[in-house]
Amino acid sequence: MSLDLTINYVDADVESLNPHWTDHALLTLVLKPDLPTPSGPGLWRANPTYVTHRNFRNKFAQMLTKLYD
């Protein structure tokens, strides 16, 4: 994390995924939205092969629900 973002840091979490799917993990960062300038919608990239894994879809849906509730 850059020094510019460390002042906005609130929390972080790493969730391991099934090792049969990937050698990556899900990283969640919570930052305070007090940046001096407005930002656009951003860019999100996903690996489309994960949509075939029901367990991944369920965990991802739970994470999104928790984030937006």
PDB file of C-alpha atoms in Angstrom:
ATOM      1  CA  MET A   1       0.000   0.000   0.000  1.00  0.00           C
ATOM      2  CA  SER A   2       1.336   3.431  -0.881  1.00  0.00           C
ATOM      3  CA  LEU A   3       1.983   6.025   1.802  1.00  0.00           C
ATOM      4  CA  ASP A   4      -0.790   8.151   0.269  1.00  0.00           C
ATOM      5  CA  LEU A   5      -3.337   5.459   1.097  1.00  0.00           C
ATOM      6  CA  THR A   6      -2.073   4.500   4.551  1.00  0.00           C
ATOM      7  CA  ILE A   7      -3.733   7.538   6.143  1.00  0.00           C
ATOM      8  CA  ASN A   8      -7.062   6.296   4.760  1.00  0.00           C
ATOM      9  CA  TYR A   9      -6.559   2.669   5.866  1.00  0.00           C
ATOM     10  CA  VAL A  10      -9.290   1.205   8.075  1.00  0.00           C
ATOM     11  CA  ASP A  11      -9.072  -2.592   7.751  1.00  0.00           C
ATOM     12  CA  ALA A  12      -7.808  -5.440   5.565  1.00  0.00           C
ATOM     13  CA  ASP A  13      -8.606  -9.104   5.126  1.00  0.00           C
ATOM     14  CA  VAL A  14      -7.173 -11.968   3.079  1.00  0.00           C
ATOM     15  CA  GLU A  15      -9.364 -14.942   2.219  1.00  0.00           C
ATOM     16  CA  SER A  16      -7.808 -18.070   0.771  1.00  0.00           C
ATOM     17  CA  LEU A  17      -9.470 -19.706  -2.196  1.00  0.00           C
ATOM     18  CA  ASN A  18      -9.627 -23.373  -3.054  1.00  0.00           C
ATOM     19  CA  PRO A  19      -6.081 -24.318  -4.182  1.00  0.00           C
ATOM     20  CA  HIS A  20      -7.571 -26.421  -6.993  1.00  0.00           C
ATOM     21  CA  TRP A  21      -8.936 -23.208  -8.532  1.00  0.00           C
ATOM     22  CA  THR A  22      -6.037 -20.798  -8.141  1.00  0.00           C
ATOM     23  CA  ASP A  23      -2.888 -19.887  -6.265  1.00  0.00           C
ATOM     24  CA  HIS A  24      -4.348 -16.424  -5.574  1.00  0.00           C
ATOM     25  CA  ALA A  25      -6.332 -15.075  -2.629  1.00  0.00           C
ATOM     26  CA  LEU A  26      -9.069 -12.455  -2.206  1.00  0.00           C
ATOM     27  CA  LEU A  27      -7.746  -9.255  -0.679  1.00  0.00           C
ATOM     28  CA  THR A  28     -10.190  -6.803   0.844  1.00  0.00           C
ATOM     29  CA  LEU A  29      -9.128  -3.296   1.848  1.00  0.00           C
ATOM     30  CA  VAL A  30     -11.352  -0.822   3.660  1.00  0.00           C
ATOM     31  CA  LEU A  31     -10.354   2.804   3.137  1.00  0.00           C
ATOM     32  CA  LYS A  32     -11.897   6.029   4.423  1.00  0.00           C
ATOM     33  CA  PRO A  33     -13.438   7.901   1.467  1.00  0.00           C
ATOM     34  CA  ASP A  34     -11.983  11.292   2.373  1.00  0.00           C
ATOM     35  CA  LEU A  35      -9.859  11.785  -0.720  1.00  0.00           C
ATOM     36  CA  PRO A  36      -9.553  15.434  -1.790  1.00  0.00           C
ATOM     37  CA  THR A  37     -10.908  14.966  -5.329  1.00  0.00           C
ATOM     38  CA  PRO A  38     -13.859  12.949  -6.601  1.00  0.00           C
ATOM     39  CA  SER A  39     -13.041   9.765  -8.429  1.00  0.00           C
ATOM     40  CA  GLY A  40     -14.709   7.977 -11.314  1.00  0.00           C
ATOM     41  CA  PRO A  41     -16.274   4.545 -11.373  1.00  0.00           C
ATOM     42  CA  GLY A  42     -12.875   2.840 -11.467  1.00  0.00           C
ATOM     43  CA  LEU A  43     -11.899  -0.375 -13.179  1.00  0.00           C
ATOM     44  CA  TRP A  44     -12.588  -3.891 -11.986  1.00  0.00           C
ATOM     45  CA  ARG A  45     -11.213  -6.966 -13.685  1.00  0.00           C
ATOM     46  CA  ALA A  46     -12.370 -10.484 -12.989  1.00  0.00           C
ATOM     47  CA  ASN A  47     -11.318 -13.897 -14.145  1.00  0.00           C
ATOM     48  CA  PRO A  48     -14.443 -15.257 -15.896  1.00  0.00           C
ATOM     49  CA  THR A  49     -13.510 -18.866 -15.160  1.00  0.00           C
ATOM     50  CA  TYR A  50     -14.546 -18.369 -11.518  1.00  0.00           C
ATOM     51  CA  VAL A  51     -18.228 -18.067 -12.458  1.00  0.00           C
ATOM     52  CA  THR A  52     -18.278 -21.828 -13.023  1.00  0.00           C
ATOM     53  CA  HIS A  53     -17.416 -22.470  -9.340  1.00  0.00           C
ATOM     54  CA  ARG A  54     -20.579 -22.413  -7.231  1.00  0.00           C
ATOM     55  CA  ASN A  55     -18.710 -22.106  -3.922  1.00  0.00           C
ATOM     56  CA  PHE A  56     -16.764 -19.098  -5.214  1.00  0.00           C
ATOM     57  CA  ARG A  57     -19.952 -17.441  -6.477  1.00  0.00           C
ATOM     58  CA  ASN A  58     -21.616 -17.983  -3.090  1.00  0.00           C
ATOM     59  CA  LYS A  59     -18.669 -16.531  -1.159  1.00  0.00           C
ATOM     60  CA  PHE A  60     -18.432 -13.605  -3.557  1.00  0.00           C
ATOM     61  CA  ALA A  61     -22.163 -12.903  -3.221  1.00  0.00           C
ATOM     62  CA  GLN A  62     -21.859 -13.026   0.588  1.00  0.00           C
ATOM     63  CA  MET A  63     -18.957 -10.572   0.467  1.00  0.00           C
ATOM     64  CA  LEU A  64     -20.916  -8.157  -1.750  1.00  0.00           C
ATOM     65  CA  THR A  65     -24.003  -8.421   0.456  1.00  0.00           C
ATOM     66  CA  LYS A  66     -21.916  -7.722   3.555  1.00  0.00           C
ATOM     67  CA  LEU A  67     -20.242  -4.791   1.815  1.00  0.00           C
ATOM     68  CA  TYR A  68     -23.466  -3.109   0.711  1.00  0.00           C
ATOM     69  CA  ASP A  69     -25.780  -3.898   3.652  1.00  0.00           C
TER      70      ASP A  69
END
